[in-house]
């Protein structure tokens, strides 16, 4: 496990999520000479450039050639290096999908893709730059671990975990600042294990990325306004998914809502639904996310609101699902 | 002169008819010496109270016993029971079951001559129930402790449900506002004594055993039978018991307080 830097809540007011990534990568670079970094002319935007400034001999800008970057990274990994490569999520998952699939994942090399500007966080850049299906693509490629951290501190944990564990990783982080969920990195992050943010037995909201903070806000509001007890799970790892936490939520609350800044087809909601259906257990279920359409252009916060994946959207969805029956038994005679 | 029953009398009566009297079956089944007495019994026994406002002129709960198998029909009158204990009013029935036994509260007894043995056995069950629910301190042996805790859990869950169904203002208001939720009573290591209350948008159902469809929204859990009896018999303090870990509130404490209040409502009506 890498260590050294201590991040605090004060840092999080000053750093974007990608900057946390940049700092964590520099930390790894100091400790592990085999760590190298690659960019496709987006060193500044993705913050991998911080590594380049510190370790210019281990930093490679391949130009606007994402597919080549993936091929080069695969070769470096084969040679024993640990390449971290960064570009926008939409390019990492779609433009370079063939190289990700064949060069990186088929060969199961030790390369780490840190994809920035994920979901709709690149709001005003337009729908072409929104990464709304990257988790669906990446989740379906064998050998690839997929993580969607909730904030800066979790990004640090995810980057450290990616180094600590062999094999290809895809970590999707947002552009800009995420609301702070964790004041530091010491909350028990473990790849493949959800983190419970709020206890409840009425309903469970399973969220990833910046939606986790929104879900927690919604849970706190619903507790005070409606007296509803909402369990919130931060499902940071999309693959391998935490089956145990999902099934416990099904058995305990029988009502599940998933929230993601991503299409509802193939992402977190689908992964959760697969676990539920395979278990044969019934529950009321609703997916919040992008409903098979392109997202509008605008500020990230506004887009989240329009898509219903902000705290208000989650509050509405919880109220709706609370009205649904999960229990088929409609016998109201007291047992005697 | 006909005196109409008050709302409180009616609610109290519903608790006796629909929550307390069904415990007869539990006791008759769980106490081996009593169970044996009904092994070959075939009888219908009714406990009723005259009520000019009831469609049948009376309210009743009756038991159908067939070779030790008991069926309980709450709040339902049967016309031709083999044995009937008929009170002259619901006030008289309430007073009798609260222990205020006087000539004016005694029931008329019918069918005793033809089914004397069954009547005697049934009265033994009723007396056992009265002794159990009137206990001031915990029994000595574990089987009786279990039975007493079970009876209290059943009585409280059914009692709250009955008060909801029969329009107790505060409880029905609480149930009306509730989503589908389950409140449970449990003792660690004794799942057989568990009871629960499911409520949803004004409807309620008291159930027996553990609710397994989902995690109960709130569980009043005791670490052992003695701890449960401490609270149920009011020989222990709820706050002290919680602090010491004898009572565990699984769920939001504000909802525990609500259920606690409604448990006391049932107890107050049943005990007078």
GROMACS .gro file of N, CA, C and O in nm, chain A residues 199-202 223 226-229 231 248 250-255 281-283 322-336, chain B residues 18 22 25 72-74 157-158 161-162 165 179-181 196 198-200 203-208 211-218 252 254-255:
model
  280
  199UNK      N    1  -2.734   0.470   0.733
  199UNK     CA    2  -2.808   0.348   0.764
  199UNK      C    3  -2.958   0.372   0.748
  199UNK      O    4  -3.009   0.481   0.771
  200UNK      N    5  -3.027   0.270   0.704
  200UNK     CA    6  -3.172   0.280   0.689
  200UNK      C    7  -3.231   0.146   0.654
  200UNK      O    8  -3.162   0.058   0.600
  201UNK      N    9  -3.359   0.128   0.686
  201UNK     CA   10  -3.425   0.002   0.654
  201UNK      C   11  -3.549   0.022   0.568
  201UNK      O   12  -3.617  -0.074   0.534
  202UNK      N   13  -3.579   0.147   0.531
  202UNK     CA   14  -3.695   0.170   0.444
  202UNK      C   15  -3.661   0.140   0.299
  202UNK      O   16  -3.741   0.083   0.225
  223UNK      N   17  -3.485   1.193   0.600
  223UNK     CA   18  -3.493   1.157   0.743
  223UNK      C   19  -3.563   1.268   0.820
  223UNK      O   20  -3.657   1.244   0.897
  226UNK      N   21  -3.940   1.357   0.608
  226UNK     CA   22  -4.043   1.253   0.593
  226UNK      C   23  -4.031   1.142   0.698
  226UNK      O   24  -4.113   1.051   0.701
  227UNK      N   25  -3.924   1.147   0.776
  227UNK     CA   26  -3.901   1.038   0.872
  227UNK      C   27  -3.863   0.909   0.805
  227UNK      O   28  -3.873   0.801   0.864
  228UNK      N   29  -3.817   0.917   0.681
  228UNK     CA   30  -3.778   0.795   0.609
  228UNK      C   31  -3.633   0.761   0.640
  228UNK      O   32  -3.548   0.850   0.647
  229UNK      N   33  -3.608   0.632   0.657
  229UNK     CA   34  -3.472   0.587   0.688
  229UNK      C   35  -3.414   0.524   0.561
  229UNK      O   36  -3.452   0.414   0.522
  231UNK      N   37  -3.104   0.386   0.346
  231UNK     CA   38  -2.967   0.335   0.345
  231UNK      C   39  -2.899   0.387   0.218
  231UNK      O   40  -2.958   0.384   0.110
  248UNK      N   41  -2.773  -0.792   0.064
  248UNK     CA   42  -2.813  -0.754   0.200
  248UNK      C   43  -2.915  -0.639   0.194
  248UNK      O   44  -3.016  -0.639   0.266
  250UNK      N   45  -3.120  -0.579  -0.050
  250UNK     CA   46  -3.246  -0.635  -0.101
  250UNK      C   47  -3.321  -0.702   0.015
  250UNK      O   48  -3.440  -0.678   0.037
  251UNK      N   49  -3.250  -0.785   0.088
  251UNK     CA   50  -3.315  -0.860   0.195
  251UNK      C   51  -3.361  -0.767   0.310
  251UNK      O   52  -3.463  -0.790   0.371
  252UNK      N   53  -3.281  -0.665   0.335
  252UNK     CA   54  -3.314  -0.576   0.448
  252UNK      C   55  -3.422  -0.475   0.413
  252UNK      O   56  -3.510  -0.445   0.496
  253UNK      N   57  -3.415  -0.420   0.293
  253UNK     CA   58  -3.505  -0.305   0.265
  253UNK      C   59  -3.606  -0.331   0.154
  253UNK      O   60  -3.707  -0.261   0.146
  254UNK      N   61  -3.578  -0.425   0.066
  254UNK     CA   62  -3.672  -0.462  -0.042
  254UNK      C   63  -3.707  -0.348  -0.136
  254UNK      O   64  -3.803  -0.358  -0.212
  255UNK      N   65  -3.638  -0.241  -0.124
  255UNK     CA   66  -3.658  -0.133  -0.220
  255UNK      C   67  -3.520  -0.078  -0.256
  255UNK      O   68  -3.443  -0.043  -0.166
  281UNK      N   69  -3.443  -1.293  -0.576
  281UNK     CA   70  -3.515  -1.221  -0.470
  281UNK      C   71  -3.587  -1.100  -0.532
  281UNK      O   72  -3.531  -1.032  -0.617
  282UNK      N   73  -3.706  -1.074  -0.486
  282UNK     CA   74  -3.784  -0.964  -0.541
  282UNK      C   75  -3.766  -0.836  -0.464
  282UNK      O   76  -3.739  -0.837  -0.345
  283UNK      N   77  -3.777  -0.724  -0.536
  283UNK     CA   78  -3.777  -0.595  -0.468
  283UNK      C   79  -3.831  -0.490  -0.563
  283UNK      O   80  -3.835  -0.510  -0.684
  322UNK      N   81  -4.121   0.439  -0.243
  322UNK     CA   82  -4.181   0.403  -0.114
  322UNK      C   83  -4.329   0.371  -0.128
  322UNK      O   84  -4.386   0.300  -0.046
  323UNK      N   85  -4.391   0.422  -0.233
  323UNK     CA   86  -4.533   0.395  -0.255
  323UNK      C   87  -4.559   0.265  -0.329
  323UNK      O   88  -4.673   0.225  -0.347
  324UNK      N   89  -4.451   0.200  -0.373
  324UNK     CA   90  -4.468   0.075  -0.448
  324UNK      C   91  -4.470  -0.043  -0.352
  324UNK      O   92  -4.405  -0.040  -0.248
  325UNK      N   93  -4.541  -0.147  -0.391
  325UNK     CA   94  -4.548  -0.266  -0.308
  325UNK      C   95  -4.431  -0.359  -0.338
  325UNK      O   96  -4.404  -0.387  -0.454
  326UNK      N   97  -4.364  -0.404  -0.235
  326UNK     CA   98  -4.265  -0.510  -0.254
  326UNK      C   99  -4.319  -0.640  -0.196
  326UNK      O  100  -4.270  -0.747  -0.222
  327UNK      N  101  -4.423  -0.626  -0.116
  327UNK     CA  102  -4.479  -0.740  -0.044
  327UNK      C  103  -4.610  -0.778  -0.112
  327UNK      O  104  -4.701  -0.696  -0.123
  328UNK      N  105  -4.616  -0.899  -0.164
  328UNK     CA  106  -4.736  -0.942  -0.236
  328UNK      C  107  -4.852  -0.970  -0.140
  328UNK      O  108  -4.968  -0.960  -0.176
  329UNK      N  109  -4.816  -1.003  -0.017
  329UNK     CA  110  -4.918  -1.039   0.081
  329UNK      C  111  -5.007  -0.919   0.112
  329UNK      O  112  -4.960  -0.818   0.161
  330UNK      N  113  -5.133  -0.930   0.080
  330UNK     CA  114  -5.224  -0.819   0.108
  330UNK      C  115  -5.331  -0.862   0.210
  330UNK      O  116  -5.443  -0.812   0.209
  331UNK      N  117  -5.293  -0.957   0.294
  331UNK     CA  118  -5.384  -1.004   0.399
  331UNK      C  119  -5.361  -0.916   0.522
  331UNK      O  120  -5.250  -0.914   0.577
  332UNK      N  121  -5.462  -0.846   0.562
  332UNK     CA  122  -5.447  -0.754   0.676
  332UNK      C  123  -5.520  -0.803   0.800
  332UNK      O  124  -5.540  -0.728   0.895
  333UNK      N  125  -5.560  -0.932   0.801
  333UNK     CA  126  -5.619  -0.987   0.922
  333UNK      C  127  -5.508  -1.022   1.021
  333UNK      O  128  -5.408  -1.084   0.982
  334UNK      N  129  -5.526  -0.985   1.143
  334UNK     CA  130  -5.427  -1.020   1.244
  334UNK      C  131  -5.418  -1.171   1.257
  334UNK      O  132  -5.519  -1.242   1.250
  335UNK      N  133  -5.294  -1.216   1.277
  335UNK     CA  134  -5.274  -1.360   1.292
  335UNK      C  135  -5.323  -1.403   1.431
  335UNK      O  136  -5.293  -1.337   1.530
  336UNK      N  137  -5.397  -1.513   1.437
  336UNK     CA  138  -5.443  -1.562   1.568
  336UNK      C  139  -5.417  -1.712   1.579
  336UNK      O  140  -5.402  -1.779   1.479
  354UNK      N  141  -6.003  -0.959   2.048
  354UNK     CA  142  -5.922  -0.988   1.929
  354UNK      C  143  -5.772  -1.000   1.956
  354UNK      O  144  -5.697  -1.044   1.868
  358UNK      N  145  -5.741  -1.461   2.187
  358UNK     CA  146  -5.668  -1.555   2.102
  358UNK      C  147  -5.549  -1.622   2.172
  358UNK      O  148  -5.500  -1.725   2.128
  361UNK      N  149  -5.558  -2.001   2.273
  361UNK     CA  150  -5.507  -2.106   2.184
  361UNK      C  151  -5.357  -2.127   2.207
  361UNK      O  152  -5.309  -2.241   2.211
  408UNK      N  153  -5.931  -2.002   1.590
  408UNK     CA  154  -5.984  -1.888   1.664
  408UNK      C  155  -6.056  -1.796   1.565
  408UNK      O  156  -5.998  -1.757   1.463
  409UNK      N  157  -6.179  -1.765   1.593
  409UNK     CA  158  -6.254  -1.670   1.509
  409UNK      C  159  -6.281  -1.547   1.593
  409UNK      O  160  -6.371  -1.547   1.679
  410UNK      N  161  -6.201  -1.444   1.568
  410UNK     CA  162  -6.214  -1.324   1.651
  410UNK      C  163  -6.328  -1.237   1.602
  410UNK      O  164  -6.356  -1.232   1.483
  493UNK      N  165  -4.863  -0.664   1.998
  493UNK     CA  166  -4.868  -0.642   1.852
  493UNK      C  167  -5.012  -0.644   1.804
  493UNK      O  168  -5.056  -0.558   1.727
  494UNK      N  169  -5.090  -0.741   1.851
  494UNK     CA  170  -5.231  -0.748   1.810
  494UNK      C  171  -5.310  -0.631   1.868
  494UNK      O  172  -5.399  -0.577   1.803
  497UNK      N  173  -5.251  -0.325   1.664
  497UNK     CA  174  -5.320  -0.342   1.536
  497UNK      C  175  -5.470  -0.323   1.552
  497UNK      O  176  -5.536  -0.257   1.470
  498UNK      N  177  -5.525  -0.379   1.657
  498UNK     CA  178  -5.669  -0.367   1.680
  498UNK      C  179  -5.709  -0.222   1.708
  498UNK      O  180  -5.813  -0.176   1.661
  501UNK      N  181  -5.719  -0.056   1.377
  501UNK     CA  182  -5.834  -0.097   1.294
  501UNK      C  183  -5.966  -0.041   1.349
  501UNK      O  184  -6.061  -0.022   1.274
  515UNK      N  185  -4.543   0.442   0.554
  515UNK     CA  186  -4.523   0.352   0.440
  515UNK      C  187  -4.522   0.208   0.491
  515UNK      O  188  -4.540   0.185   0.611
  516UNK      N  189  -4.503   0.115   0.403
  516UNK     CA  190  -4.503  -0.027   0.441
  516UNK      C  191  -4.383  -0.054   0.533
  516UNK      O  192  -4.268  -0.053   0.489
  517UNK      N  193  -4.413  -0.074   0.661
  517UNK     CA  194  -4.305  -0.092   0.759
  517UNK      C  195  -4.343  -0.201   0.857
  517UNK      O  196  -4.460  -0.223   0.885
  532UNK      N  197  -4.459  -0.947   1.533
  532UNK     CA  198  -4.436  -0.825   1.457
  532UNK      C  199  -4.568  -0.757   1.423
  532UNK      O  200  -4.676  -0.817   1.434
  534UNK      N  201  -4.710  -0.523   1.103
  534UNK     CA  202  -4.686  -0.458   0.973
  534UNK      C  203  -4.790  -0.348   0.956
  534UNK      O  204  -4.909  -0.372   0.976
  535UNK      N  205  -4.745  -0.230   0.918
  535UNK     CA  206  -4.841  -0.123   0.893
  535UNK      C  207  -4.814  -0.061   0.757
  535UNK      O  208  -4.700  -0.058   0.710
  536UNK      N  209  -4.917  -0.015   0.695
  536UNK     CA  210  -4.902   0.047   0.562
  536UNK      C  211  -5.025   0.133   0.535
  536UNK      O  212  -5.135   0.081   0.522
  539UNK      N  213  -5.338   0.062   0.715
  539UNK     CA  214  -5.371  -0.079   0.739
  539UNK      C  215  -5.269  -0.138   0.836
  539UNK      O  216  -5.156  -0.091   0.845
  540UNK      N  217  -5.311  -0.243   0.905
  540UNK     CA  218  -5.215  -0.306   0.996
  540UNK      C  219  -5.243  -0.455   1.006
  540UNK      O  220  -5.355  -0.501   0.981
  541UNK      N  221  -5.137  -0.528   1.039
  541UNK     CA  222  -5.153  -0.671   1.059
  541UNK      C  223  -5.054  -0.717   1.165
  541UNK      O  224  -4.932  -0.694   1.151
  542UNK      N  225  -5.104  -0.781   1.267
  542UNK     CA  226  -5.016  -0.839   1.368
  542UNK      C  227  -4.978  -0.979   1.321
  542UNK      O  228  -5.066  -1.055   1.278
  543UNK      N  229  -4.851  -1.010   1.328
  543UNK     CA  230  -4.805  -1.142   1.285
  543UNK      C  231  -4.724  -1.207   1.394
  543UNK      O  232  -4.673  -1.140   1.485
  544UNK      N  233  -4.712  -1.338   1.384
  544UNK     CA  234  -4.639  -1.414   1.486
  544UNK      C  235  -4.515  -1.476   1.427
  544UNK      O  236  -4.515  -1.516   1.311
  547UNK      N  237  -4.048  -1.181   1.112
  547UNK     CA  238  -4.082  -1.132   0.979
  547UNK      C  239  -3.957  -1.147   0.892
  547UNK      O  240  -3.852  -1.093   0.924
  548UNK      N  241  -3.969  -1.225   0.785
  548UNK     CA  242  -3.848  -1.258   0.709
  548UNK      C  243  -3.846  -1.197   0.569
  548UNK      O  244  -3.754  -1.219   0.492
  549UNK      N  245  -3.949  -1.124   0.534
  549UNK     CA  246  -3.957  -1.069   0.400
  549UNK      C  247  -3.857  -0.954   0.382
  549UNK      O  248  -3.804  -0.930   0.275
  550UNK      N  249  -3.833  -0.882   0.487
  550UNK     CA  250  -3.735  -0.772   0.486
  550UNK      C  251  -3.693  -0.749   0.630
  550UNK      O  252  -3.748  -0.811   0.721
  551UNK      N  253  -3.591  -0.663   0.646
  551UNK     CA  254  -3.550  -0.633   0.782
  551UNK      C  255  -3.658  -0.544   0.845
  551UNK      O  256  -3.696  -0.444   0.784
  552UNK      N  257  -3.708  -0.578   0.963
  552UNK     CA  258  -3.806  -0.489   1.024
  552UNK      C  259  -3.751  -0.347   1.034
  552UNK      O  260  -3.631  -0.328   1.058
  553UNK      N  261  -3.838  -0.253   1.018
  553UNK     CA  262  -3.798  -0.112   1.027
  553UNK      C  263  -3.747  -0.081   1.167
  553UNK      O  264  -3.653  -0.005   1.185
  554UNK      N  265  -3.813  -0.143   1.264
  554UNK     CA  266  -3.771  -0.122   1.403
  554UNK      C  267  -3.793  -0.250   1.482
  554UNK      O  268  -3.898  -0.313   1.470
  588UNK      N  269  -3.445   0.353   1.441
  588UNK     CA  270  -3.441   0.491   1.489
  588UNK      C  271  -3.512   0.502   1.624
  588UNK      O  272  -3.625   0.459   1.638
  590UNK      N  273  -3.656   0.740   1.777
  590UNK     CA  274  -3.784   0.814   1.786
  590UNK      C  275  -3.902   0.723   1.753
  590UNK      O  276  -4.012   0.740   1.806
  591UNK      N  277  -3.877   0.623   1.667
  591UNK     CA  278  -3.984   0.529   1.634
  591UNK      C  279  -4.003   0.428   1.747
  591UNK      O  280  -4.114   0.381   1.771
   0.00000   0.00000   0.00000
